[in-house]
Coordinates of C-alpha atoms in Angstrom, one line a residue:
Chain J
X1 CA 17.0 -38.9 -17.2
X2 CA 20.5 -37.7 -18.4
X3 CA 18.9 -35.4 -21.2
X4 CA 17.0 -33.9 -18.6
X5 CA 19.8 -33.0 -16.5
X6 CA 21.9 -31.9 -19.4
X7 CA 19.1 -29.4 -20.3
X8 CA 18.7 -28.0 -17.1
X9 CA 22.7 -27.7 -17.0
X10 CA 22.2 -26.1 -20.0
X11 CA 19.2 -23.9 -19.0
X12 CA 21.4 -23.1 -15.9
X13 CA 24.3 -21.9 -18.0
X14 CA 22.4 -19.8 -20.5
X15 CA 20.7 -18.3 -17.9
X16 CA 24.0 -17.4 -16.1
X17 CA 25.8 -15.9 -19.0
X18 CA 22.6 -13.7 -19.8
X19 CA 22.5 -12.0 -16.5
X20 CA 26.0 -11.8 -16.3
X21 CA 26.6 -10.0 -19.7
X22 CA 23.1 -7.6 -19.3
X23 CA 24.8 -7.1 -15.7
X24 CA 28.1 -6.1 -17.7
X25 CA 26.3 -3.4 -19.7
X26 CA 24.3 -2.3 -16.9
X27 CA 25.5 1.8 -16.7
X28 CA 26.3 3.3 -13.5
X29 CA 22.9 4.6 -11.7
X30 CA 23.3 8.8 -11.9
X31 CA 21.8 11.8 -13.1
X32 CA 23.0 11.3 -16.5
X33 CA 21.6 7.5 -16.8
X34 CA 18.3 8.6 -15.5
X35 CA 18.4 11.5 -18.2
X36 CA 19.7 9.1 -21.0
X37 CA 16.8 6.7 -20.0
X38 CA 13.6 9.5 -20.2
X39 CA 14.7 10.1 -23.5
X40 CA 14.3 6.2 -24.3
X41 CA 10.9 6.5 -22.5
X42 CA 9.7 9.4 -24.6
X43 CA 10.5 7.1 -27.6
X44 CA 9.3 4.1 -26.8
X45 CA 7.2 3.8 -23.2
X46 CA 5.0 7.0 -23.1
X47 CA 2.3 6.2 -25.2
X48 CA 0.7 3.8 -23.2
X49 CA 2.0 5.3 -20.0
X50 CA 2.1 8.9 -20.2
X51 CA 4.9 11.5 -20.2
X52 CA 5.0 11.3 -16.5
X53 CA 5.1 8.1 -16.0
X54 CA 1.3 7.8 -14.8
X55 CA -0.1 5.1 -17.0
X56 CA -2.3 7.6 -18.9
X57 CA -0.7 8.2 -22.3
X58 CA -2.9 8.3 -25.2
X59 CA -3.2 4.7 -25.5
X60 CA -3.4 3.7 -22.5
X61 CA -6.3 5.6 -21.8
X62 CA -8.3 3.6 -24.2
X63 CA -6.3 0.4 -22.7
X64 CA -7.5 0.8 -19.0
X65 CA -10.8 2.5 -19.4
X66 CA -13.2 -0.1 -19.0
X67 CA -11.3 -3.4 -18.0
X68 CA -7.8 -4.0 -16.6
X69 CA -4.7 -4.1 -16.6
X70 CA -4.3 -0.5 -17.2
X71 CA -1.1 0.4 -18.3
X72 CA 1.4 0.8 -15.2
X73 CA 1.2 3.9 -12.8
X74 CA 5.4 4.0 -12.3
X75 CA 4.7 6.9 -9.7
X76 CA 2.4 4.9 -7.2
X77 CA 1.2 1.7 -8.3
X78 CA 2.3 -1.9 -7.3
X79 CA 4.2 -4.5 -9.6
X80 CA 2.5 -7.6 -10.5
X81 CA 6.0 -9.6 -11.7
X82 CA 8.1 -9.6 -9.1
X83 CA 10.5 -11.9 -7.6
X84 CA 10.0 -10.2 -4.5
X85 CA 7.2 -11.1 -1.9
X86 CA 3.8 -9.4 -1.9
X87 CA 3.5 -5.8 -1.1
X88 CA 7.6 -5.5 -2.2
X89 CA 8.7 -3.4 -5.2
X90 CA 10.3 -5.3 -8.0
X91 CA 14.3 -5.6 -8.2
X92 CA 16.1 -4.0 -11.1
X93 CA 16.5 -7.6 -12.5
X94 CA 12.8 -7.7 -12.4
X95 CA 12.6 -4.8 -13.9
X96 CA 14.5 -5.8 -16.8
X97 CA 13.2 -9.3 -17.6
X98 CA 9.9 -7.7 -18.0
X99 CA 11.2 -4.9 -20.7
X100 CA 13.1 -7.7 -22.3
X101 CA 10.4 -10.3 -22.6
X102 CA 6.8 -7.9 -22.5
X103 CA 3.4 -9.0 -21.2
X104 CA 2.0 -11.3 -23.4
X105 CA -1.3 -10.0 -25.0
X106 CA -0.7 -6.2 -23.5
X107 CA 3.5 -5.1 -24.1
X108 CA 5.9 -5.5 -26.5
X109 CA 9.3 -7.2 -25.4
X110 CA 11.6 -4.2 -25.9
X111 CA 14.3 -6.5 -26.9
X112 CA 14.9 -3.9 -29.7
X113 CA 16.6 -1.5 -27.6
X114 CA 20.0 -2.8 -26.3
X115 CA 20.4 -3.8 -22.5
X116 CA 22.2 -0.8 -22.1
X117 CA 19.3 1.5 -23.0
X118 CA 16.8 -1.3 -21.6
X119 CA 18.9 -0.3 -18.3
X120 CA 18.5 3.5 -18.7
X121 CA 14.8 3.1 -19.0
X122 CA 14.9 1.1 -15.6
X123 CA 17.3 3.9 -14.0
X124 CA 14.3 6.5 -15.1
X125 CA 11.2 4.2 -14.3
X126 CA 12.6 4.2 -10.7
X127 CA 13.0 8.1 -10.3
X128 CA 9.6 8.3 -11.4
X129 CA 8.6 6.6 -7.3
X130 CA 10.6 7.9 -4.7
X131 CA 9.4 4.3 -2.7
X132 CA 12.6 3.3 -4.6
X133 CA 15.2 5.0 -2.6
X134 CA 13.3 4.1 0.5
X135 CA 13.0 0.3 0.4
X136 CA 15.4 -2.2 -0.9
X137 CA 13.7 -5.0 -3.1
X138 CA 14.9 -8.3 -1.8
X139 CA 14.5 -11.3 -4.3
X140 CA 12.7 -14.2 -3.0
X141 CA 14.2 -17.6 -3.2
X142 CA 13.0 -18.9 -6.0
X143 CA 15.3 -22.5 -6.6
X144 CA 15.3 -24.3 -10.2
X145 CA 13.1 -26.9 -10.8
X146 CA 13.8 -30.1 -9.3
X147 CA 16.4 -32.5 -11.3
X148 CA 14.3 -35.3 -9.6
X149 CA 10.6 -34.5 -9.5
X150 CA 8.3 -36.8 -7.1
X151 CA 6.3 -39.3 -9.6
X152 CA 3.2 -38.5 -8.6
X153 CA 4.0 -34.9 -9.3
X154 CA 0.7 -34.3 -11.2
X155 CA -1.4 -36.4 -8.9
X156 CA 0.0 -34.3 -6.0
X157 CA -0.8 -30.9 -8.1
X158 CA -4.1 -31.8 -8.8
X159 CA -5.0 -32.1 -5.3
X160 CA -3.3 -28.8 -4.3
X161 CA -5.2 -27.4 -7.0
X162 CA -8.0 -27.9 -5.3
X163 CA -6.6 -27.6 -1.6
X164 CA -6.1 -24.1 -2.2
X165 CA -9.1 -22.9 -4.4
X166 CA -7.7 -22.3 -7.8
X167 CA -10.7 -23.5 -9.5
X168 CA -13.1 -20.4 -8.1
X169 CA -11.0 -18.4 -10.2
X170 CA -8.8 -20.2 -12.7
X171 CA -12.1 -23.1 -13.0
X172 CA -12.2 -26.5 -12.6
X173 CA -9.8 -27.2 -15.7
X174 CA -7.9 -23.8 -15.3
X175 CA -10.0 -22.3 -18.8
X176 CA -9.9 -19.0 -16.3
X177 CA -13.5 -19.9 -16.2
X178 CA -13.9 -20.3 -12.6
X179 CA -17.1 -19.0 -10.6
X180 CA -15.6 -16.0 -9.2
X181 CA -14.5 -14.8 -12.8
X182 CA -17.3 -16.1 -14.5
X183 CA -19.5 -13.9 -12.2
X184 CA -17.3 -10.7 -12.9
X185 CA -16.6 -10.7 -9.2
X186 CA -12.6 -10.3 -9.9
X187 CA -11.3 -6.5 -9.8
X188 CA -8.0 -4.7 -9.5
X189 CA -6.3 -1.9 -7.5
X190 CA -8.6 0.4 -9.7
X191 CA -11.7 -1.7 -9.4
X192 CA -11.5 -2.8 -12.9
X193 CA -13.2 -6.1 -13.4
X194 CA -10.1 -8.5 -14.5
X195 CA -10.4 -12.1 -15.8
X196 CA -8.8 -14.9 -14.3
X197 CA -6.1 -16.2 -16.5
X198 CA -6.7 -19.1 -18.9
X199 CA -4.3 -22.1 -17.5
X200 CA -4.5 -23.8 -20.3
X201 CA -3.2 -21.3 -22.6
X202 CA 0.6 -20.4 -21.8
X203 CA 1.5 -17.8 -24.7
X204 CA -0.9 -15.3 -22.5
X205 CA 0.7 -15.9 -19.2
X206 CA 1.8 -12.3 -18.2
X207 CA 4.3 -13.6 -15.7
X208 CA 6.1 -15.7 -18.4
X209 CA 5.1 -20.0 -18.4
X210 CA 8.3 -21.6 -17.9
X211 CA 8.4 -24.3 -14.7
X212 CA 10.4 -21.1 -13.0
X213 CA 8.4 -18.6 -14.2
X214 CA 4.9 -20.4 -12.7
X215 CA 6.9 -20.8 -9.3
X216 CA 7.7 -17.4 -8.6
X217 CA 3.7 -16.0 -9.8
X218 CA 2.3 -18.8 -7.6
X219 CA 5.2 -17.7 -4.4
X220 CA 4.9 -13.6 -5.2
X221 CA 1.0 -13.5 -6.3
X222 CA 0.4 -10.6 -8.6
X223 CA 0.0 -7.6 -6.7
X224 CA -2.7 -5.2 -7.6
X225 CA -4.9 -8.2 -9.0
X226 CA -7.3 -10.6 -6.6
X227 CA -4.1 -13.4 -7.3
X228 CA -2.4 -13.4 -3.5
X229 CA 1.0 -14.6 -2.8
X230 CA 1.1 -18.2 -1.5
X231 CA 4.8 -18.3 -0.2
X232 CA 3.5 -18.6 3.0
X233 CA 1.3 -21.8 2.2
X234 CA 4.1 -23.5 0.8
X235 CA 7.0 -22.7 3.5
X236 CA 8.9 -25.6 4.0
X237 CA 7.0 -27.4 1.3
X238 CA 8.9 -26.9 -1.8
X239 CA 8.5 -30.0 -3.4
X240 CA 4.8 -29.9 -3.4
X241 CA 5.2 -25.8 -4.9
X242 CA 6.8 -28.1 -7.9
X243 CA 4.0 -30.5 -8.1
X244 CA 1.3 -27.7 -8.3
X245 CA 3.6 -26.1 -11.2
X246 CA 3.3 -29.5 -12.9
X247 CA 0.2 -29.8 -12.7
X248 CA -0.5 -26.3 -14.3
X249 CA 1.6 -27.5 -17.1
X250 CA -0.3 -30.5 -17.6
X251 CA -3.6 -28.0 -18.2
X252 CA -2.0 -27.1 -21.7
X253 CA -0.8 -30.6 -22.7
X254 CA 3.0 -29.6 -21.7
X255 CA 4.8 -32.4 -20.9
X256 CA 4.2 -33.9 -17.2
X257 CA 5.9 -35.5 -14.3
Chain I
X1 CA 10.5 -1.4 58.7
X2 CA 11.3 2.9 58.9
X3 CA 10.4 4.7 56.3
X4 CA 14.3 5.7 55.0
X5 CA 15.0 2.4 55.4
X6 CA 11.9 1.3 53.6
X7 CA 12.5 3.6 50.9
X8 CA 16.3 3.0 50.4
X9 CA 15.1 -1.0 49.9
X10 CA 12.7 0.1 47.2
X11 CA 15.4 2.2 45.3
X12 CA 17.6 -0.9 45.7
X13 CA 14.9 -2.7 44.5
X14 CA 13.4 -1.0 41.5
X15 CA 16.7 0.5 40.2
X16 CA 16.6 4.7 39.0
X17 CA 14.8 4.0 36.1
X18 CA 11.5 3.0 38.3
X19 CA 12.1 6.3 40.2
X20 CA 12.6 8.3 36.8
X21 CA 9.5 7.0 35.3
X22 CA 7.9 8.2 38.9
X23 CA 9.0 11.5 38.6
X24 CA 8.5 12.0 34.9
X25 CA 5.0 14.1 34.2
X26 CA 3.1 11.9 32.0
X27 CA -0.4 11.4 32.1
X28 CA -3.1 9.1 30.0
X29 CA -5.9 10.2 28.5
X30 CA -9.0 7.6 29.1
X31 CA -12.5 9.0 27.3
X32 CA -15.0 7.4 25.4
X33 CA -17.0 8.3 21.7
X34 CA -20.2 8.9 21.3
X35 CA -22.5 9.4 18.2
X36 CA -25.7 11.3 18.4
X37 CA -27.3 9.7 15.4
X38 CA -29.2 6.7 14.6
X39 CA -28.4 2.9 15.0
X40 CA -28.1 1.2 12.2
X41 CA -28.9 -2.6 11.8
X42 CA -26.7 -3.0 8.8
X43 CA -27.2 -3.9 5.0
X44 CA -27.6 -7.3 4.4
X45 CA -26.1 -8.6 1.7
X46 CA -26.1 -12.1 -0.4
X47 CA -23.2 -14.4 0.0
X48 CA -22.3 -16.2 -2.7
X49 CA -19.8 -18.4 -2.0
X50 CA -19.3 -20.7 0.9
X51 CA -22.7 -20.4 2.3
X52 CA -22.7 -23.1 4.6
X53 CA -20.1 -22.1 6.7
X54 CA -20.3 -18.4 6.2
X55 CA -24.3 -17.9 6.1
X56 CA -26.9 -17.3 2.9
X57 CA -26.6 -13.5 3.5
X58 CA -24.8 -11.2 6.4
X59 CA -25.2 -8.0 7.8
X60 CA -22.6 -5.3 7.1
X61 CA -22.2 -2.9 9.5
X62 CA -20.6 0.3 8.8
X63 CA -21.3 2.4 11.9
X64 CA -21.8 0.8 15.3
X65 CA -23.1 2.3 18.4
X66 CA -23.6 0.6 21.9
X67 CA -27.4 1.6 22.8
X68 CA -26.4 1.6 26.7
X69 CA -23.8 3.9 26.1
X70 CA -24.0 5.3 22.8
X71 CA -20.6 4.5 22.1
X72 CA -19.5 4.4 19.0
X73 CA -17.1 1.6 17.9
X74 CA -14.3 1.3 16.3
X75 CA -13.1 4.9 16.0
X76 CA -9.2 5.8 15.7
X77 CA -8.2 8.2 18.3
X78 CA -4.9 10.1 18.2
X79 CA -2.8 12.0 19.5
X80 CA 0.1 13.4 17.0
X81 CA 1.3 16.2 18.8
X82 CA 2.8 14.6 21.6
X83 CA 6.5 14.8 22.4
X84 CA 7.4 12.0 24.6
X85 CA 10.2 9.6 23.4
X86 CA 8.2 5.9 22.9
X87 CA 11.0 3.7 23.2
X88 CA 9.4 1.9 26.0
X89 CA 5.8 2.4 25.5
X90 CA 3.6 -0.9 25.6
X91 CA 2.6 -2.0 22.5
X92 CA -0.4 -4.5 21.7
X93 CA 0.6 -7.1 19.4
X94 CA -1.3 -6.4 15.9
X95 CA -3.4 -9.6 14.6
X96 CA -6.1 -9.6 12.3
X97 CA -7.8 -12.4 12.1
X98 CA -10.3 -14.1 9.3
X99 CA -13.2 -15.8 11.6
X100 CA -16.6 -16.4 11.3
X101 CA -15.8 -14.5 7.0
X102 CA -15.2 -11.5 8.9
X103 CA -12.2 -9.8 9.9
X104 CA -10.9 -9.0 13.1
X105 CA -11.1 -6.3 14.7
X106 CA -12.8 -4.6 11.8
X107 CA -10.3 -1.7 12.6
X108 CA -6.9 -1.8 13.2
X109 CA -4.2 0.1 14.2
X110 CA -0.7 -0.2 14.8
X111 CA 2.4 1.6 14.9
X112 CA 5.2 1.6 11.7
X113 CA 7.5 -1.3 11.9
X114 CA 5.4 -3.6 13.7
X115 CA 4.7 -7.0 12.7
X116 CA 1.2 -7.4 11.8
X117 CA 0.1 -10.7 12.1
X118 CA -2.4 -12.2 9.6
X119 CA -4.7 -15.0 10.7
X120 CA -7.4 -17.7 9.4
X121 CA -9.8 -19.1 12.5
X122 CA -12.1 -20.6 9.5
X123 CA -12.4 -24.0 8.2
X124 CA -12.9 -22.1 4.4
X125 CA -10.5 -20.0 2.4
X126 CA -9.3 -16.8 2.6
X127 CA -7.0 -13.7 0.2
X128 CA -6.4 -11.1 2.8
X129 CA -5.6 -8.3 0.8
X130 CA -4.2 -5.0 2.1
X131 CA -4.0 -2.0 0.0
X132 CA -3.6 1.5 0.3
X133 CA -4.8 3.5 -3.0
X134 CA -3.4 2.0 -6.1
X135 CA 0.0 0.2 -4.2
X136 CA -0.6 -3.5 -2.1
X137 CA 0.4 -4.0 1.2
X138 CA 0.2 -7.4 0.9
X139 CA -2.0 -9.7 -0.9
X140 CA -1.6 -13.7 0.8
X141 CA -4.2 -16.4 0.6
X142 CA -5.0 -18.0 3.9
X143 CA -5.7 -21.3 3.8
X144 CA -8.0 -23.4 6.9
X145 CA -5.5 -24.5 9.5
X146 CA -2.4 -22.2 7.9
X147 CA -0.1 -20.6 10.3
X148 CA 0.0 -17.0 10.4
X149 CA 1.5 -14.7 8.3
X150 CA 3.7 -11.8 9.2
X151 CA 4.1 -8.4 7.7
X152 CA 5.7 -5.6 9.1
X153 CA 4.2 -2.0 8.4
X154 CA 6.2 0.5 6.9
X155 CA 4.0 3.6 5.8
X156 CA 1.5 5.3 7.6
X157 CA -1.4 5.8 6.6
X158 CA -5.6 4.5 6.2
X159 CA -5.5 0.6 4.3
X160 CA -8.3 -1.6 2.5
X161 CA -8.6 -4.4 3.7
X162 CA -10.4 -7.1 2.0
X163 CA -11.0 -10.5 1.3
X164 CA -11.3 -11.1 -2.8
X165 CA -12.9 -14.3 -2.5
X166 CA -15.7 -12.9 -0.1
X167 CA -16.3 -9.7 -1.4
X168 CA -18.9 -8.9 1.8
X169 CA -15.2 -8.8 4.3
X170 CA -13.8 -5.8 4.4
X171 CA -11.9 -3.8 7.3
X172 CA -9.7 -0.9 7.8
X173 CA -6.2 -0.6 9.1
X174 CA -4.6 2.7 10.2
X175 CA -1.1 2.8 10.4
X176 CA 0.9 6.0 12.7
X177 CA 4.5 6.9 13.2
X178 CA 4.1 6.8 17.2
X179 CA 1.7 4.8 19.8
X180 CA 0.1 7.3 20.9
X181 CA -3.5 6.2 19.1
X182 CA -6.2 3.7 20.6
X183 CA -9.6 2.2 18.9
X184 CA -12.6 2.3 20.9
X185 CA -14.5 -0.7 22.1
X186 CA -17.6 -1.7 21.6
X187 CA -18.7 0.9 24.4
X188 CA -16.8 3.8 22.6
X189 CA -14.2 3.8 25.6
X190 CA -10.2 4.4 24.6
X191 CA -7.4 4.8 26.7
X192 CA -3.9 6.8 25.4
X193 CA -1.3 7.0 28.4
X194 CA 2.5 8.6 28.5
X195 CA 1.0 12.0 27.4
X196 CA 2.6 14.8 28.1
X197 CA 1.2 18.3 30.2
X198 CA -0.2 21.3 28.1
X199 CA -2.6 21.3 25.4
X200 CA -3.1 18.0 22.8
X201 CA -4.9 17.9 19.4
X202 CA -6.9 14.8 19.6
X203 CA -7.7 13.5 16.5
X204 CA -10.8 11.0 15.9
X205 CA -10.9 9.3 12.4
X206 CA -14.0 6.4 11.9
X207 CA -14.1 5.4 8.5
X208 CA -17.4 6.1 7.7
X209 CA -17.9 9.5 9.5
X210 CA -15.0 10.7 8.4
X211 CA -12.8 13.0 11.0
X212 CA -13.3 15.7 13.8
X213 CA -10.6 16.9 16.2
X214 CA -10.6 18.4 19.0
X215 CA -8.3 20.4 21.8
X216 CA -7.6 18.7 25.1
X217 CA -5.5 19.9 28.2
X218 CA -3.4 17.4 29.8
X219 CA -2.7 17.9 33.1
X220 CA 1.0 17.4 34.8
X221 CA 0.3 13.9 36.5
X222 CA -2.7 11.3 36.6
X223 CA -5.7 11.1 34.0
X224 CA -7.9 13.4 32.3
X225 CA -11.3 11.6 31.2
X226 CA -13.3 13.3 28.3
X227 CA -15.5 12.3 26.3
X228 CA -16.4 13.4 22.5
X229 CA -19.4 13.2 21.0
X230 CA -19.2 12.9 17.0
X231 CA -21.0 15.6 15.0
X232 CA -23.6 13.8 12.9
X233 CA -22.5 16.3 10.3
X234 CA -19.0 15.0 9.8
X235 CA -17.5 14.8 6.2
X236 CA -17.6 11.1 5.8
X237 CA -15.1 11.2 3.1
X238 CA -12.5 13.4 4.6
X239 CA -9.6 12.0 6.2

């Protein structure tokens, strides 16, 4: 019990100091930032999605042609990682984890360019949708894991599993084989057929497969995919949020509750 | 009572505002739809999942007309010209609601920054997902028996709506920047009211026929009844 606590103490700590020294290096929004940051896009962002910004650069036309995701539209589209609730832009932090870590299977992490540069892209991204000046992205909360998870954590998950109907997507033991997928019923915002994800298999989670990182897909939903948002569901039920994250983690053998 | 007296107690009564809204010339607009073409009986289609509760196949209706009337349903009337401060116009609370794997109304409207309230009447699950072009509204799974989820609109214009797990539900939600819109009942009828005098561009959008507008007088007090029949010949693909 004390090594667990120490690590999430630990965890907590880390994660504090890395969002307080990206938010050190974080430029001053501005003309010149924005500026700074297309040049960084030119180099590094617009051959999957386009020199203005539409998600049709010369790779990602071949990308997005005949199955999703396509690479992002910055001008229009919706954000599948968010920490934000459905229908909401992303917030800047969002916006930055994602550059920093990539999209397992589809984008590099762009921890190659510093997180002042990594900043400047942002600043650019978000002059690319005017949406961005009108609405103010407000972060869900999303708490850390529990220091004391219920014992039955899994048992609990497992039955939420099937409360809410993962399986006609994700499948019965979350191998993204479910009936819906199988039958290629599942599209996205361009009517794409998409694939359910494969539980079992973290390295491909797009929205990142820590305990935190299940949380927040499972509370936001993945806009722009058939995945909805189940905040709402879980209002006022946290702990049992936790015990469907467990049980997601016990689908690739991670260690259980 | 006398009559000064009598009206002296109802300005007591009602306060200036009552008299105001008396005096001001503002006038509703009550008509109905109509559509000179065929009735359809809808396209069936399979359903695949949940088949006991929602039915082995269902009819999808796109365009529906009353045969006593010939009303058509579920057409967006509105009236964008009109001038008259809204502050205290009466707004109808904006639910859709899953039931019977169907959405209800099949077409909604609503004004920017109300609450639209999602529902589930159904003992199976739901995703209502609400789009509009490439950018989600909102995307929330509806469980039997959840309470109801809120979102408030923020952009006007025509959204998807559909359920992802029964790919058979779809609707339509319209979205304006004033009240001054209704959706005709099932016998094509609409009301608009707080209008004011002169001439009014009224606007009819059904998502399948498409639009047609046309000019309407308003006169300075009471209500004008028309009624519009929709050109068979109507873009269905223009907005």
């Amino acid at each position: 019990m004390h090594r667990r606590v120490l690590r999430y103490l630990a965890i907590l700590i880390v994660t504090g100091f890395c969002a307080t020294t990206a938010q050190a290096l974080r430029p001053k929004d501005g003309r010149d930032t924005i500026t700074e940051g297309h040049r960084i896009y030119d180099r590094a962002c617009v051959w999957c999605h386009g020199t203005e910004g539409k998600g049709d650069g010369p790779s990602g036309w071949s990308i997005g042609r005949y199955a999703a995701p396509r690479p992002r539209d910055f001008t229009a589209e919706s954000y599948k990682l968010r920490s934000t609730p459905s229908g909401e832009l992303p917030t800047d932090q969002d916006l930055f984890r994602t550059i920093t870590q990539g999209i397992p299977g589809f984008m590099p992490s762009y921890r190659s360019l510093n997180e002042q540069e990594r900043w400047q892209v942002i600043a650019y991204l978000k002059s690319l949708n005017p949406a961005f000046e009108q609405e103010q992205p407000t972060p869900m909360v999303l708490p850390s894991p529990p220091l004391f998870p219920s014992g039955n954590g899994i048992t609990n998950g497992r039955a939420l599993y099937a409360k809410y109907e993962c399986r006609t997507c994700h499948g019965d033991n979350g191998a993204g084989d479910g009936p819906e997928s199988k039958a290629g019923h599942l599209r996205d915002a361009y009517n794409l057929p998409i694939t359910a994800t494969d539980l079992t298999d973290p390295s491909s989670f797009k929205n990142g497969a820590t305990p935190h990182d299940l949380y927040r897909s499972i509370m936001t939903g993945l806009d722009g995919t058939p995945m909805p948002a189940y905040a709402d569901q879980f209002a006022g039920q946290e702990e049992a949020a936790w015990d469907l994250v467990w049980y997601l983690q016990s689908l690739s053998g991670q260690p259980g509750r | 009572m006398k009559p000064i007296l009598l009206t002296v107690t109802l300005c007591v009564m009602l306060g200036p505002s009552a008299l105001l809204r008396a005096e001001s010339p503002m006038s509703t607009l009550v008509g109905r739809i109509t559509y000179p073409g065929p009735i359809e009986s809808g396209q069936v289609v399979a359903v695949t999942r949940d088949s006991s509760f929602c039915g082995t196949t269902t009819a999808i209706h796109t365009v529906t007309v009353n045969a006593k009337t010939r009303g058509l349903q579920g057409a967006v009337v509105s009236i964008d010209d009109n001038t008259v401060p809204a502050a205290d116009f009466p707004r109808r609370p904006l639910v859709l609601t899953n039931t019977r794997c169907a959405f209800s109304p099949r077409i909604v409207a609503g004004e920017v920054g109300q609450q639209l309230e999602i529902r589930n009447d159904d003992p199976v699950m739901h995703n209502t997902h609400i789009s509009m072009g490439p950018r989600t509204f909102v995307n929330v799974a509806m469980i039997p028996a959840s309470r109801p989820v809120e979102k408030p609109l923020k952009q006007p214009g025509i959204y998807l709506v559909q359920c992802d797990a029964h790919k058979f539900m779809r609707a339509t939600m319209v979205a304006f920047t004033h009240p001054f819109f209704s959706v005709t009942d099932d016998t094509g009828a609409f009301q608009i009211a707080q209008l004011t005098p002169g001439e009014h561009l009224v606007t009819v959008w059904h998502d399948t026929l498409g639009t047609f507008q046309q000019r309407v007088t308003i006169p300075a007090r009471g209500e004008v009844t028309i009624t519009i029949e929709y050109p068979a010949h109507v873009d269905a693909n223009k907005k």
